[in-house]
């Protein structure tokens, strides 16, 4: 393919030739060769493809057959009730997602029974940590009579209240799978349409069986992006032979790679520092980092202290960093690389600035005033020299990376309130939140484009419908004209 009249920031209008999945040549005026497909960019910005550093792909696919039960689609009990009354069962059950207490308060089995009791019903909280089941679902699982699974809340009589904490794997095994190939292909296309060419699945529950499911989905063409899998210790170290017979293809299939060991930290049930440090060292012994889930101030301090005790390995990550006070930043920077210590790697901080938009008004009502200035920080983390990246946390957040960029720049809630404008990033810095992971912070937008859009690099690209100087003021996914992975068109407006 020859892409003509594309704008590469700081280089002007150029032509880009792609051969066998890689950029072969860049020049002001490249003449087409025989049988070469030509795409006229009409001056649109050509950017590297985006990487979503934290999402949950199978959970996202499951939302295709789920009912949205929380803001902004559902904001009160009447809307919640109407949605569930109209919901059609899938595999004989109803699955709701995205619930928050601002809609109808704390839910349990009795509350759900009053909404719908004719079919098994389960509702997931928007944090992903809690499921609420009605009595029909509890009866189907025989939970009033047995099962001492940790995470099942029971009343004084030993009966299940319907509230299940961190029981995703257990519930998934007992309810019919709601994820089909078409569901997965649908969400992968949605990701491609907004410019995403690679992603990190950050589900703590990922094990070898999930790895094999990812591999099979890539082989069947359901997943279009390169996939890094975070998860348990038993994830395979390499691809094995899942792509047998496809190695000779001129255009490679998406890559599947093993990422960090995901560790969920819960402020109410911390291990000891030594126990967590031992688990971190076990991951490092596999030549893997750890990805530590930190949504509270205490979790972040605990995680950073454990990393200080165990030592840092390339690939170590802090997930969310939802609340990052100055003392936490000071601890984080002690783990950053020094010029005289080239062998030491810094942490990667993977945050979600779009939650400021999606949940900001709720945060203003529910978060302690002392923590409000430290929510989903941007400027302070970059200025501290930390490797800051972003992920959607989809389906628990909107999968649109451009909304996340816009939130990092504006820091506005839905109602227009601003959460600490001192933490705002420039549009270029916000875009770099979705750059692939590297060994050092990326701060120079022009340099990043020169290095990533260059001869010899894989043609993982995002073409916009306008120049960057216009796009930086909009930061909308509607600008994405075409997305290419390894030179193959996989999405964008041209696909819609």
XYZ file of C-alpha atoms in Angstrom:
496
model
C 0.000 0.000 0.000
C 1.046 3.586 -0.653
C -0.480 6.240 1.634
C -0.187 9.610 -0.065
C -0.631 13.151 1.274
C -0.375 12.110 4.903
C 0.730 14.603 7.535
C 3.366 13.392 9.990
C 3.750 15.947 12.747
C 6.913 18.083 12.339
C 7.649 16.441 8.960
C 4.880 17.879 6.820
C 2.988 16.103 4.025
C 4.591 12.844 2.903
C 3.923 9.497 1.244
C 4.369 6.246 3.165
C 4.935 2.890 1.455
C 3.960 -0.296 3.314
C 5.265 -3.694 2.219
C 4.740 -7.026 4.028
C 3.323 -5.353 7.098
C 6.162 -2.870 7.596
C 6.930 0.685 6.595
C 9.393 0.405 3.733
C 9.847 3.990 2.617
C 8.800 7.570 3.461
C 9.253 10.442 1.056
C 7.744 13.675 -0.179
C 6.744 12.236 -3.561
C 6.806 8.458 -3.917
C 5.749 7.063 -7.269
C 3.331 4.116 -7.100
C 4.546 0.723 -8.218
C 2.659 -1.983 -10.112
C -0.413 -3.368 -8.297
C 0.146 -1.123 -5.291
C -3.014 0.006 -3.508
C -3.116 3.782 -3.102
C -4.816 5.625 -0.241
C -5.055 9.409 -0.334
C -4.942 10.808 3.202
C -5.940 14.323 2.065
C -3.629 15.905 4.616
C -4.898 13.884 7.578
C -2.511 13.172 10.446
C -0.809 9.774 10.355
C -0.158 8.551 13.886
C 1.065 5.341 15.506
C -1.720 2.948 16.432
C -3.009 3.280 19.979
C -2.408 0.789 22.800
C -5.078 0.365 25.483
C -2.968 -0.558 28.510
C -5.775 -1.898 30.699
C -9.054 -3.496 29.672
C -10.929 -6.771 30.076
C -11.679 -8.133 26.622
C -13.952 -11.088 27.404
C -15.919 -9.067 29.972
C -16.248 -6.335 27.350
C -17.551 -8.872 24.848
C -20.031 -10.163 27.423
C -21.609 -6.705 27.599
C -22.956 -7.288 24.089
C -25.576 -9.525 25.712
C -25.942 -7.555 28.942
C -28.215 -4.788 30.178
C -26.646 -1.452 31.098
C -27.790 -0.713 34.663
C -25.866 2.395 35.654
C -24.927 5.956 34.707
C -25.066 7.564 32.252
C -27.632 5.223 30.654
C -29.599 4.537 33.854
C -29.777 7.182 36.582
C -32.733 6.265 38.831
C -34.785 3.329 40.103
C -37.587 3.784 37.566
C -35.148 3.578 34.631
C -33.415 0.605 36.270
C -36.718 -1.242 36.685
C -37.873 -0.468 33.154
C -34.592 -1.649 31.631
C -34.738 -4.998 33.431
C -38.444 -5.508 32.684
C -37.765 -5.072 28.963
C -34.582 -7.183 29.002
C -34.588 -10.390 26.988
C -32.856 -13.394 28.567
C -29.670 -14.794 27.085
C -29.138 -18.521 27.737
C -32.111 -18.315 30.105
C -30.640 -15.614 32.356
C -30.414 -11.831 32.484
C -27.050 -10.195 33.024
C -26.772 -6.536 34.020
C -23.608 -4.427 34.181
C -22.406 -1.013 35.306
C -24.592 -0.638 38.404
C -23.869 2.092 40.955
C -25.629 2.858 44.245
C -26.681 6.305 43.025
C -29.283 4.552 40.849
C -31.260 2.621 43.470
C -29.125 2.265 46.601
C -27.490 -0.907 47.925
C -28.885 -4.016 46.218
C -29.396 -7.551 47.548
C -31.479 -10.556 46.490
C -34.721 -9.142 47.915
C -34.250 -5.833 46.106
C -33.685 -7.649 42.804
C -36.630 -9.982 43.447
C -38.879 -6.932 43.621
C -37.599 -5.848 40.211
C -37.706 -9.222 38.471
C -38.185 -12.705 39.918
C -39.279 -14.821 36.956
C -35.739 -15.563 35.709
C -32.240 -15.826 37.170
C -30.846 -12.276 37.300
C -27.324 -11.106 38.131
C -26.094 -7.526 38.223
C -22.450 -6.449 38.245
C -21.303 -3.327 40.088
C -19.429 -0.852 37.909
C -16.197 -1.545 39.823
C -16.339 -5.171 38.669
C -15.699 -6.350 42.243
C -19.314 -7.159 43.199
C -22.120 -9.242 41.713
C -25.688 -9.186 43.063
C -27.982 -12.157 42.327
C -31.738 -12.529 42.750
C -33.351 -15.532 44.458
C -33.903 -17.463 41.213
C -30.181 -17.262 40.443
C -29.262 -18.230 44.005
C -31.651 -21.212 43.881
C -30.177 -22.331 40.565
C -26.731 -22.374 42.198
C -28.071 -23.996 45.415
C -26.278 -21.398 47.482
C -28.647 -21.403 50.452
C -27.782 -25.004 51.271
C -24.039 -25.246 50.699
C -20.861 -23.632 49.387
C -18.389 -21.950 51.689
C -16.772 -19.954 48.920
C -15.017 -16.870 50.283
C -16.745 -13.783 48.959
C -20.339 -15.005 49.366
C -22.070 -12.683 51.824
C -24.525 -14.410 54.187
C -27.076 -13.107 56.683
C -27.334 -14.064 60.373
C -29.187 -17.260 59.414
C -26.533 -18.374 56.957
C -28.594 -17.549 53.863
C -26.927 -15.904 50.874
C -27.775 -12.202 50.696
C -27.182 -12.229 46.955
C -23.952 -10.211 47.181
C -20.788 -11.876 45.826
C -17.363 -10.243 46.089
C -14.538 -11.210 43.699
C -16.293 -14.417 42.626
C -16.039 -13.889 38.864
C -14.371 -17.194 37.963
C -16.686 -19.219 40.183
C -19.804 -17.593 38.745
C -18.524 -17.841 35.172
C -18.128 -21.597 35.531
C -21.719 -21.987 36.697
C -23.567 -19.705 34.330
C -23.680 -20.454 30.594
C -21.058 -18.490 28.694
C -22.458 -15.305 27.226
C -19.448 -14.590 25.004
C -19.493 -15.848 21.439
C -17.128 -15.349 18.558
C -19.312 -12.619 17.082
C -19.424 -10.745 20.397
C -15.643 -10.774 20.593
C -15.288 -9.780 16.949
C -17.760 -6.936 17.489
C -15.818 -5.353 20.360
C -12.505 -5.862 18.560
C -13.912 -3.963 15.583
C -15.110 -1.202 17.909
C -11.603 -0.909 19.312
C -10.151 -0.831 15.806
C -12.621 1.873 14.791
C -11.195 4.216 17.438
C -7.575 3.576 16.451
C -6.496 0.782 18.792
C -4.019 -1.687 17.292
C -2.824 -3.358 20.509
C -4.101 -3.906 24.025
C -3.274 -5.319 27.442
C -5.925 -7.539 28.998
C -5.558 -6.853 32.723
C -7.904 -9.480 34.150
C -6.454 -11.019 37.318
C -8.401 -14.191 36.559
C -6.501 -14.901 33.319
C -5.019 -18.395 33.378
C -3.767 -20.895 30.811
C -7.322 -21.674 29.642
C -7.912 -17.966 29.002
C -4.600 -17.722 27.142
C -5.743 -20.570 24.900
C -9.070 -18.797 24.347
C -7.247 -15.627 23.291
C -5.051 -17.655 20.943
C -8.030 -19.420 19.363
C -9.864 -16.104 18.903
C -6.829 -14.576 17.176
C -6.453 -17.614 14.948
C -10.137 -17.431 13.928
C -9.862 -13.732 13.150
C -12.177 -12.566 15.941
C -9.443 -10.463 17.583
C -7.730 -7.952 15.300
C -5.301 -6.369 17.793
C -2.010 -7.528 19.261
C -2.799 -8.813 22.755
C -0.678 -8.770 25.897
C -2.189 -10.983 28.606
C -1.771 -10.135 32.277
C -2.910 -12.680 34.813
C -1.908 -15.634 36.960
C 1.438 -17.381 37.342
C 0.456 -20.280 35.049
C 0.211 -18.225 31.829
C 2.437 -19.830 29.162
C 5.749 -18.166 28.428
C 5.316 -18.279 24.651
C 2.935 -18.926 21.796
C 3.685 -22.639 21.436
C 2.221 -23.854 18.093
C -1.188 -22.240 18.012
C -0.626 -20.639 14.595
C 0.577 -23.749 12.795
C 0.224 -23.355 9.055
C 0.046 -19.550 9.161
C 3.727 -18.723 9.682
C 4.348 -18.277 5.975
C 1.691 -15.564 5.609
C 3.055 -12.269 4.282
C 1.029 -10.410 6.892
C 1.455 -11.798 10.416
C -1.501 -12.538 12.640
C -1.821 -10.422 15.773
C 0.780 -11.220 18.406
C -0.075 -12.832 21.739
C 2.396 -12.122 24.534
C 2.556 -12.785 28.252
C 2.479 -9.763 30.524
C 2.728 -9.078 34.236
C 1.302 -11.133 37.086
C -1.863 -9.293 38.145
C -2.283 -8.907 41.909
C -5.492 -7.506 43.380
C -4.913 -5.517 46.553
C -7.864 -4.904 48.861
C -7.465 -2.472 51.713
C -9.741 -4.606 53.898
C -7.620 -7.762 53.474
C -3.955 -6.911 52.945
C -1.356 -9.675 53.079
C 1.775 -8.888 55.047
C 4.510 -6.903 53.327
C 6.679 -10.017 53.331
C 3.925 -12.118 51.733
C 3.400 -9.612 48.941
C 7.144 -9.149 48.436
C 7.512 -12.946 48.127
C 4.808 -13.031 45.435
C 6.511 -10.160 43.605
C 9.849 -12.003 43.688
C 8.137 -15.126 42.332
C 6.875 -13.118 39.356
C 10.319 -11.587 38.814
C 11.813 -15.100 38.824
C 9.589 -15.814 35.781
C 11.094 -12.705 34.157
C 7.731 -11.000 34.573
C 6.619 -7.821 36.234
C 3.704 -7.462 38.606
C 0.603 -5.362 38.026
C -0.688 -4.149 41.382
C -4.333 -3.039 41.569
C -4.413 0.194 43.632
C -7.602 2.255 43.893
C -7.120 3.699 47.391
C -4.373 5.725 49.025
C -3.552 2.843 51.402
C -3.347 0.288 48.588
C -0.923 2.480 46.655
C 1.362 3.067 49.651
C 1.278 -0.642 50.516
C 2.067 -1.670 46.924
C 4.931 0.779 46.582
C 6.420 -0.267 49.930
C 6.296 -3.916 48.861
C 8.014 -3.120 45.575
C 10.696 -1.211 47.436
C 11.296 -4.314 49.546
C 11.278 -6.789 46.658
C 13.035 -4.634 44.076
C 11.882 -3.467 40.658
C 11.735 -5.522 37.479
C 10.943 -4.318 33.981
C 7.208 -4.696 33.466
C 6.181 -3.774 37.010
C 2.996 -1.700 36.941
C 0.667 0.186 39.236
C -2.909 -0.198 37.973
C -5.267 2.767 38.363
C -3.344 4.898 40.909
C -6.779 6.385 41.563
C -5.619 8.366 44.608
C -1.986 9.517 44.501
C -1.058 11.961 47.284
C 2.343 13.684 47.337
C 3.885 11.148 49.743
C 2.953 8.349 47.314
C 4.592 10.196 44.411
C 7.713 10.577 46.526
C 7.771 6.821 47.123
C 7.176 6.117 43.438
C 10.029 8.355 42.344
C 12.451 6.491 44.597
C 11.821 3.512 42.315
C 12.470 5.516 39.121
C 15.709 5.007 37.165
C 18.801 7.052 37.898
C 21.414 8.046 35.311
C 24.112 6.190 37.245
C 21.981 3.035 37.599
C 21.132 2.038 34.040
C 20.086 -1.457 35.110
C 17.175 -0.242 37.208
C 13.772 0.195 35.603
C 10.971 2.497 36.677
C 7.397 1.545 37.329
C 4.714 2.039 34.745
C 1.631 3.824 36.094
C -1.527 2.837 34.220
C -4.349 5.252 34.973
C -7.882 6.086 33.753
C -8.387 9.861 33.344
C -11.765 9.338 31.665
C -13.210 8.338 35.040
C -13.001 12.035 35.907
C -15.621 12.615 33.209
C -17.692 9.477 33.700
C -17.669 9.407 37.518
C -16.416 12.841 38.519
C -19.720 14.200 39.798
C -20.133 11.079 41.934
C -16.567 11.489 43.219
C -17.350 15.042 44.281
C -20.199 13.692 46.420
C -18.541 10.567 47.820
C -14.734 10.931 47.932
C -13.131 12.384 51.047
C -12.301 16.040 50.528
C -8.669 15.393 51.444
C -8.358 12.921 48.537
C -10.126 14.954 45.828
C -6.962 16.826 44.725
C -5.130 13.525 44.189
C -7.655 11.790 41.874
C -6.280 10.402 38.573
C -3.359 12.794 38.499
C -1.518 13.621 35.301
C 0.849 16.575 35.476
C 2.390 15.691 38.845
C 3.157 12.129 37.730
C 4.734 13.230 34.462
C 6.731 15.983 36.135
C 8.061 13.400 38.596
C 9.546 11.547 35.612
C 7.251 8.523 35.896
C 6.139 6.351 32.987
C 2.459 7.249 32.753
C 0.102 5.289 30.503
C -3.673 4.943 30.261
C -6.227 2.226 29.748
C -9.982 2.256 29.416
C -10.702 -0.442 32.037
C -13.524 -1.395 29.638
C -16.209 -2.557 30.213
C -15.966 -0.700 33.550
C -15.156 2.469 31.627
C -15.801 3.710 28.100
C -13.490 2.028 25.573
C -12.939 5.278 23.628
C -9.295 6.383 24.146
C -10.015 9.839 22.731
C -12.482 10.515 25.542
C -9.712 9.569 27.946
C -7.296 11.951 26.212
C -9.879 14.722 26.338
C -10.427 14.099 30.048
C -6.693 14.230 30.702
C -6.633 17.655 29.030
C -9.896 19.143 30.360
C -10.422 17.206 33.640
C -14.153 18.000 33.438
C -17.056 16.020 34.862
C -20.271 15.412 32.920
C -21.777 18.490 34.563
C -18.786 20.625 33.574
C -17.043 20.883 36.941
C -13.233 20.821 36.788
C -11.213 18.526 39.054
C -7.890 20.265 39.730
C -6.876 21.907 36.461
C -3.244 21.928 37.653
C -3.099 18.224 36.721
C -4.129 18.866 33.084
C -1.948 17.546 30.253
C -1.372 18.938 26.778
C -3.119 17.107 23.900
C 0.247 15.672 22.836
C 0.981 14.360 26.337
C -2.523 12.920 26.506
C -2.024 11.093 23.196
C 1.215 9.581 24.492
C -0.729 7.944 27.341
C -1.778 5.409 24.704
C 1.719 4.833 23.334
C 3.172 1.334 23.763
C 5.145 0.600 26.916
C 8.819 1.587 26.767
C 11.786 1.489 29.123
C 11.673 5.237 29.726
C 9.092 8.032 29.899
C 7.948 9.368 26.529
C 7.562 13.140 26.603
C 8.548 14.279 23.086
C 5.575 13.846 20.742
C 7.492 14.700 17.543
C 10.350 12.355 18.434
C 7.913 9.542 19.222
C 6.284 9.916 15.794
C 9.681 9.995 14.047
C 10.737 6.788 15.774
C 7.465 4.887 15.360
C 6.631 5.961 11.813
C 9.937 5.089 10.178
C 11.302 2.553 7.680
C 11.532 -0.893 9.239
C 8.781 -0.291 11.799
C 5.593 -2.343 11.799
C 2.800 -0.468 10.053
C 0.517 -0.227 13.098
C -1.042 3.114 12.221
C -3.980 5.416 12.900
C -4.938 7.840 10.126
C -7.071 10.843 11.049
C -9.309 12.846 8.731
C -7.602 16.162 9.583
C -4.154 17.544 10.442
C -2.917 17.231 14.007
C -3.133 20.968 14.700
C -6.897 20.671 14.166
C -7.247 17.265 15.788
C -5.549 18.324 19.036
C -8.430 20.717 19.749
C -11.079 18.040 19.180
C -9.660 14.726 20.446
C -12.625 12.758 19.158
C -12.790 9.188 17.865
C -14.903 10.533 15.002
C -11.635 11.771 13.495
C -10.258 8.233 13.002
C -10.468 7.568 9.279
C -8.515 4.313 9.085
C -6.662 1.943 11.420
C -3.962 -0.446 10.203
C -2.306 -3.324 12.033
C 0.785 -4.612 10.260
C -0.361 -2.737 7.165
C -3.799 -4.388 7.110
C -6.870 -2.168 7.309
C -8.860 -3.180 10.398
C -11.173 -0.238 11.176
C -12.013 3.453 11.243
C -14.666 5.596 9.567
C -13.805 3.983 6.263
C -15.109 0.718 7.762
C -18.304 2.211 9.163
